[in-house]
């Protein structure tokens, strides 16, 4: 009887909340805290492991050889942090759960256990990168019907990158990434199932897969020198095979479905960079359109990103616009480790301005 009353009460509260509506997040394998502070531009400005999941041709622009040892990134939304605080102060988890309905809660843990990047590989015309990555992300949602979409995905695997410099002055670069991934994700369950005592660990078992896919990318440096800036154009096709990662089988047979796909997408952009500008050692501006094809039913405006970075000595200050929402970031780059902080807004609706998920991110990496 008690469970029945709880179900009825919770259902009425869910139905009364107009803000609990369907989300349409863009699923990405990897997210960089550094570029998040710059409006999530990454195809014309990516460095080192960022190029494993963005523009493979950008590895030719890595400033040095690098051995990355254990880089950890943490992200959380404003609502997630707020509700965690409520849970620690309240003994009634149900009330906290109900209060959170309609608030976008999200979190990500990302680890690069090790990666190696060679600025020159075999000859000075080639660049190479090799690394391992792990990502766990969640964006839970309670719908008006009482269904809970846990929206949780775990991805892991190795990545190989190669890029080739072409033309006079290495103005054109082409590159490719090869991904091998194991994926697993959750499925929906109902509040009724929860109060009926069903095992949630079994109820949320969704899909899994193992497979390979690859990215193709290019950069081109024109001879423009407007304003004393060096310009770069970029064009990339990510997940050429469709990003389903099932072509090598299913690692968890008990999970019946395929994993979330990171669909084939096209991205392009323009960056401008120069040294010694208004007291800064270096300044960078970029405008990009990304995730075209991995933005199902979303508007083109949700793919737009603009950002800037100013560097002085070991310090980096960043700002930008991600899908129309302001971003900001700070970076500290020392000889043996780097630290990046960022805040950005991610659009969860199909058009900018529908539903912002304000997120905060931190990464710390050790390097040689």
Coordinates of C-alpha atoms in Angstrom, one line a residue:
X1 CA 0.0 0.0 0.0
X2 CA 2.8 2.3 1.0
X3 CA 4.6 1.7 -2.4
X4 CA 1.4 2.3 -4.3
X5 CA 0.9 5.7 -2.6
X6 CA 4.5 6.6 -3.3
X7 CA 4.1 5.7 -7.0
X8 CA 0.8 7.7 -7.3
X9 CA 2.3 10.7 -5.6
X10 CA 5.5 10.7 -7.6
X11 CA 3.6 10.2 -10.9
X12 CA 1.4 13.2 -10.1
X13 CA 4.4 15.3 -9.3
X14 CA 6.1 14.2 -12.5
X15 CA 3.1 15.0 -14.6
X16 CA 2.8 18.4 -13.0
X17 CA 6.3 19.5 -14.0
X18 CA 6.3 21.1 -17.4
X19 CA 10.1 21.4 -17.3
X20 CA 10.7 17.6 -17.4
X21 CA 10.8 17.2 -21.2
X22 CA 12.8 15.3 -23.7
X23 CA 16.5 16.1 -24.1
X24 CA 18.5 15.6 -27.3
X25 CA 22.1 15.7 -26.2
X26 CA 25.0 15.4 -28.7
X27 CA 26.9 12.3 -27.7
X28 CA 30.7 12.7 -28.0
X29 CA 33.4 10.2 -27.2
X30 CA 35.8 12.7 -25.8
X31 CA 35.7 16.2 -24.4
X32 CA 38.6 18.6 -23.8
X33 CA 38.5 21.0 -20.8
X34 CA 41.0 23.3 -22.6
X35 CA 38.9 23.7 -25.7
X36 CA 35.7 23.8 -23.7
X37 CA 36.8 27.1 -22.2
X38 CA 37.2 28.4 -25.8
X39 CA 33.7 27.8 -26.9
X40 CA 34.4 24.1 -27.6
X41 CA 36.4 24.9 -30.7
X42 CA 38.7 21.9 -31.4
X43 CA 39.2 21.2 -35.1
X44 CA 41.5 24.2 -35.8
X45 CA 43.2 24.5 -32.4
X46 CA 43.5 20.9 -31.1
X47 CA 46.7 19.7 -29.5
X48 CA 48.0 16.2 -28.5
X49 CA 45.2 13.9 -27.3
X50 CA 42.5 16.4 -28.4
X51 CA 43.3 15.4 -32.0
X52 CA 42.5 11.7 -31.4
X53 CA 38.8 12.6 -31.5
X54 CA 38.8 15.8 -33.5
X55 CA 41.1 16.7 -36.4
X56 CA 43.8 14.1 -37.0
X57 CA 45.7 16.5 -39.2
X58 CA 46.3 18.8 -36.3
X59 CA 48.9 16.5 -34.8
X60 CA 51.4 18.0 -37.3
X61 CA 51.0 21.3 -35.3
X62 CA 52.0 19.8 -32.0
X63 CA 54.8 22.0 -30.7
X64 CA 56.9 19.2 -29.3
X65 CA 57.3 15.5 -28.6
X66 CA 55.2 14.5 -25.6
X67 CA 54.7 11.5 -23.3
X68 CA 51.4 12.1 -21.4
X69 CA 51.1 10.1 -18.2
X70 CA 47.7 9.8 -16.6
X71 CA 45.6 12.8 -17.6
X72 CA 42.3 12.9 -15.6
X73 CA 39.3 15.1 -16.5
X74 CA 36.2 15.6 -14.3
X75 CA 33.0 17.4 -15.4
X76 CA 29.7 18.1 -13.6
X77 CA 26.7 20.2 -14.2
X78 CA 25.4 22.9 -11.9
X79 CA 22.3 20.8 -11.0
X80 CA 24.4 17.7 -10.2
X81 CA 26.6 19.6 -7.8
X82 CA 23.5 21.2 -6.2
X83 CA 21.6 17.9 -5.7
X84 CA 24.7 16.1 -4.3
X85 CA 24.8 18.8 -1.7
X86 CA 21.1 18.3 -0.9
X87 CA 21.6 14.5 -0.6
X88 CA 24.4 14.9 2.0
X89 CA 22.3 17.3 4.1
X90 CA 18.9 15.5 3.8
X91 CA 17.9 12.1 5.0
X92 CA 15.0 11.9 2.5
X93 CA 16.5 10.9 -0.9
X94 CA 13.1 10.6 -2.5
X95 CA 12.3 14.3 -1.9
X96 CA 15.6 15.2 -3.3
X97 CA 15.0 13.1 -6.3
X98 CA 11.6 14.7 -6.9
X99 CA 13.0 18.2 -6.5
X100 CA 15.5 17.5 -9.2
X101 CA 13.0 16.6 -11.9
X102 CA 13.4 18.8 -14.9
X103 CA 16.9 20.0 -13.9
X104 CA 19.6 18.7 -16.4
X105 CA 22.1 16.7 -14.4
X106 CA 25.3 15.5 -16.0
X107 CA 28.7 14.2 -15.2
X108 CA 31.8 12.9 -17.0
X109 CA 35.0 11.1 -15.9
X110 CA 37.7 10.8 -18.5
X111 CA 41.1 9.3 -18.3
X112 CA 44.1 9.2 -20.6
X113 CA 46.2 6.5 -18.9
X114 CA 49.1 7.1 -21.3
X115 CA 49.7 8.6 -24.7
X116 CA 52.8 9.4 -26.8
X117 CA 53.0 12.1 -29.5
X118 CA 55.9 12.5 -32.0
X119 CA 56.1 15.8 -33.8
X120 CA 58.4 14.1 -36.4
X121 CA 57.9 10.4 -37.1
X122 CA 60.5 8.7 -39.3
X123 CA 60.9 11.9 -41.3
X124 CA 60.0 15.5 -40.8
X125 CA 57.0 15.1 -43.1
X126 CA 55.1 12.8 -40.7
X127 CA 53.6 13.2 -37.2
X128 CA 52.3 10.4 -35.0
X129 CA 50.3 9.8 -31.9
X130 CA 49.3 6.7 -29.9
X131 CA 47.2 6.5 -26.7
X132 CA 44.6 4.8 -24.5
X133 CA 41.5 6.4 -23.3
X134 CA 38.5 5.8 -20.9
X135 CA 35.3 7.8 -20.7
X136 CA 32.2 7.4 -18.5
X137 CA 29.5 10.0 -18.9
X138 CA 25.9 10.3 -17.7
X139 CA 22.9 12.6 -18.3
X140 CA 19.9 11.2 -16.4
X141 CA 16.4 12.3 -17.3
X142 CA 13.0 11.7 -15.8
X143 CA 10.2 12.1 -18.4
X144 CA 6.6 13.2 -17.9
X145 CA 5.6 9.5 -18.3
X146 CA 7.6 8.4 -15.3
X147 CA 10.3 6.8 -17.4
X148 CA 13.9 7.3 -16.2
X149 CA 16.5 7.5 -19.0
X150 CA 19.9 7.0 -17.2
X151 CA 21.7 8.1 -20.4
X152 CA 25.0 6.6 -19.1
X153 CA 27.7 5.4 -21.5
X154 CA 31.2 3.9 -20.9
X155 CA 33.8 3.8 -23.7
X156 CA 37.4 2.6 -23.7
X157 CA 40.1 1.7 -26.2
X158 CA 43.3 2.6 -28.0
X159 CA 43.8 5.3 -30.7
X160 CA 46.4 5.6 -33.4
X161 CA 47.1 8.9 -35.2
X162 CA 49.1 9.6 -38.3
X163 CA 49.4 12.9 -40.3
X164 CA 51.4 13.9 -43.4
X165 CA 52.7 17.4 -44.3
X166 CA 52.4 18.3 -48.0
X167 CA 53.1 21.2 -50.4
X168 CA 55.7 23.9 -50.0
X169 CA 56.2 25.2 -46.5
X170 CA 54.0 22.3 -45.3
X171 CA 50.9 24.4 -45.9
X172 CA 48.6 21.3 -46.4
X173 CA 48.3 18.5 -43.9
X174 CA 46.2 15.4 -44.1
X175 CA 45.7 12.9 -41.3
X176 CA 43.8 9.9 -40.0
X177 CA 42.8 8.3 -36.7
X178 CA 42.1 4.6 -36.1
X179 CA 39.9 3.9 -33.1
X180 CA 39.3 0.5 -31.5
X181 CA 36.6 0.8 -28.8
X182 CA 34.6 -1.2 -26.3
X183 CA 31.3 0.4 -25.4
X184 CA 28.5 -0.2 -23.0
X185 CA 25.4 1.9 -22.1
X186 CA 22.3 1.9 -20.0
X187 CA 18.6 1.7 -21.0
X188 CA 15.4 3.2 -19.7
X189 CA 13.5 1.9 -16.7
X190 CA 10.3 3.1 -15.1
X191 CA 9.6 4.4 -11.7
X192 CA 7.0 1.7 -11.3
X193 CA 9.8 -0.9 -11.7
X194 CA 11.8 0.8 -9.0
X195 CA 9.0 0.7 -6.4
X196 CA 8.1 -2.9 -7.4
X197 CA 11.5 -3.9 -6.1
X198 CA 13.1 -4.9 -9.4
X199 CA 16.9 -5.0 -9.4
X200 CA 18.0 -1.7 -11.0
X201 CA 21.4 -3.1 -11.8
X202 CA 19.7 -5.6 -14.2
X203 CA 17.0 -3.2 -15.4
X204 CA 19.4 -0.6 -16.8
X205 CA 21.6 -3.0 -18.7
X206 CA 21.3 -1.7 -22.2
X207 CA 23.7 -2.3 -25.1
X208 CA 27.3 -3.1 -25.7
X209 CA 29.6 -3.4 -28.7
X210 CA 33.2 -3.6 -29.8
X211 CA 34.5 -2.3 -33.1
X212 CA 36.8 -0.1 -35.1
X213 CA 36.2 3.2 -36.9
X214 CA 38.4 6.0 -38.3
X215 CA 38.6 9.8 -38.8
X216 CA 39.9 11.7 -41.8
X217 CA 41.0 15.3 -41.5
X218 CA 43.0 18.1 -43.2
X219 CA 44.3 21.6 -42.5
X220 CA 45.5 24.3 -44.9
X221 CA 47.4 27.4 -44.2
X222 CA 46.7 30.2 -46.9
X223 CA 49.2 33.0 -47.5
X224 CA 46.8 35.6 -46.0
X225 CA 48.5 37.8 -43.4
X226 CA 45.6 40.2 -42.6
X227 CA 46.3 41.9 -39.3
X228 CA 49.6 40.0 -38.9
X229 CA 47.7 36.8 -38.2
X230 CA 48.5 33.3 -39.4
X231 CA 45.3 31.6 -40.6
X232 CA 44.4 27.9 -40.8
X233 CA 41.4 26.2 -42.5
X234 CA 40.2 22.8 -41.3
X235 CA 37.9 20.1 -42.6
X236 CA 37.2 16.7 -40.9
X237 CA 35.0 13.6 -41.3
X238 CA 34.8 11.7 -38.0
X239 CA 33.6 8.2 -37.5
X240 CA 33.6 7.4 -41.2
X241 CA 32.0 4.0 -40.7
X242 CA 29.1 5.4 -38.7
X243 CA 30.4 5.2 -35.1
X244 CA 28.3 2.1 -34.1
X245 CA 31.4 0.1 -33.0
X246 CA 29.8 -3.3 -33.4
X247 CA 31.9 -4.7 -36.3
X248 CA 34.1 -6.7 -33.9
X249 CA 31.3 -8.3 -31.9
X250 CA 29.5 -7.9 -28.6
X251 CA 31.6 -8.1 -25.5
X252 CA 28.6 -8.4 -23.1
X253 CA 26.2 -11.0 -24.6
X254 CA 23.6 -10.5 -21.8
X255 CA 23.1 -6.9 -22.9
X256 CA 20.8 -7.3 -25.9
X257 CA 21.1 -4.1 -27.8
X258 CA 23.9 -2.2 -29.6
X259 CA 25.7 0.7 -27.9
X260 CA 25.0 4.4 -28.4
X261 CA 26.4 5.4 -31.7
X262 CA 28.6 8.5 -32.3
X263 CA 27.3 9.2 -35.8
X264 CA 29.4 10.1 -38.8
X265 CA 29.9 13.9 -38.7
X266 CA 31.5 16.7 -40.7
X267 CA 33.3 19.6 -39.1
X268 CA 35.0 22.7 -40.5
X269 CA 36.4 25.9 -39.3
X270 CA 38.9 28.8 -39.5
X271 CA 41.5 30.0 -36.9
X272 CA 43.7 33.0 -36.7
X273 CA 46.8 33.2 -34.5
X274 CA 49.7 35.6 -33.9
X275 CA 52.5 36.4 -31.5
X276 CA 53.1 39.5 -29.5
X277 CA 49.6 41.1 -29.5
X278 CA 48.5 43.7 -26.9
X279 CA 51.0 42.5 -24.4
X280 CA 50.3 38.8 -24.8
X281 CA 52.9 36.3 -25.9
X282 CA 50.3 34.7 -28.3
X283 CA 46.6 35.1 -29.1
X284 CA 44.3 32.8 -30.9
X285 CA 40.8 33.2 -32.4
X286 CA 38.6 30.5 -34.1
X287 CA 35.2 29.9 -35.6
X288 CA 33.9 26.4 -36.3
X289 CA 30.8 24.4 -37.2
X290 CA 31.1 20.9 -35.7
X291 CA 29.0 17.7 -35.3
X292 CA 27.2 18.1 -38.6
X293 CA 25.5 14.7 -38.9
X294 CA 25.9 13.9 -35.2
X295 CA 23.2 16.4 -34.3
X296 CA 20.1 14.5 -35.2
X297 CA 17.1 16.8 -35.9
X298 CA 19.0 19.7 -34.4
X299 CA 19.5 23.1 -36.0
X300 CA 22.7 24.3 -37.7
X301 CA 23.0 27.0 -35.1
X302 CA 23.6 24.3 -32.4
X303 CA 26.8 23.3 -34.3
X304 CA 28.4 26.8 -34.1
X305 CA 31.4 27.5 -31.8
X306 CA 33.6 30.6 -31.5
X307 CA 36.5 31.1 -29.1
X308 CA 39.6 32.9 -28.2
X309 CA 42.7 32.3 -26.1
X310 CA 45.4 34.7 -24.8
X311 CA 48.7 33.3 -23.5
X312 CA 51.3 34.9 -21.4
X313 CA 54.3 32.8 -20.1
X314 CA 52.7 29.6 -18.5
X315 CA 49.2 31.1 -18.2
X316 CA 46.3 30.9 -20.6
X317 CA 43.0 32.7 -20.4
X318 CA 40.1 31.6 -22.6
X319 CA 36.6 32.6 -23.5
X320 CA 34.0 31.9 -26.2
X321 CA 30.5 30.9 -27.3
X322 CA 29.4 27.3 -27.3
X323 CA 26.0 26.9 -29.1
X324 CA 25.2 30.4 -28.1
X325 CA 26.2 30.1 -24.4
X326 CA 29.2 31.9 -22.8
X327 CA 32.3 29.9 -21.9
X328 CA 35.4 30.7 -19.9
X329 CA 38.6 28.9 -19.0
X330 CA 42.0 29.1 -17.4
X331 CA 45.1 27.0 -18.0
X332 CA 48.5 26.5 -16.3
X333 CA 51.2 24.8 -18.4
X334 CA 54.3 23.7 -16.5
X335 CA 57.2 21.4 -17.5
X336 CA 55.9 18.3 -15.8
X337 CA 52.1 18.9 -15.5
X338 CA 49.2 20.9 -16.9
X339 CA 46.0 22.2 -15.2
X340 CA 42.9 23.4 -17.0
X341 CA 39.6 24.8 -15.6
X342 CA 36.5 25.6 -17.6
X343 CA 32.8 26.4 -17.5
X344 CA 30.5 26.2 -20.5
X345 CA 26.9 25.8 -21.4
X346 CA 25.7 22.8 -23.5
X347 CA 22.4 22.9 -25.3
X348 CA 20.1 20.0 -24.6
X349 CA 17.3 21.0 -26.9
X350 CA 17.3 21.0 -30.7
X351 CA 17.8 24.7 -31.0
X352 CA 20.0 27.2 -29.0
X353 CA 18.1 28.8 -26.1
X354 CA 15.8 25.8 -25.3
X355 CA 17.6 24.2 -22.3
X356 CA 21.1 25.0 -21.1
X357 CA 23.2 22.5 -19.1
X358 CA 25.7 24.7 -17.3
X359 CA 28.8 22.6 -16.7
X360 CA 32.1 22.9 -14.8
X361 CA 35.2 21.0 -15.7
X362 CA 38.7 20.3 -14.5
X363 CA 41.7 18.3 -15.8
X364 CA 45.1 17.5 -14.5
X365 CA 47.8 15.8 -16.5
X366 CA 51.4 14.7 -16.0
X367 CA 53.8 14.7 -18.9
X368 CA 57.4 14.2 -19.9

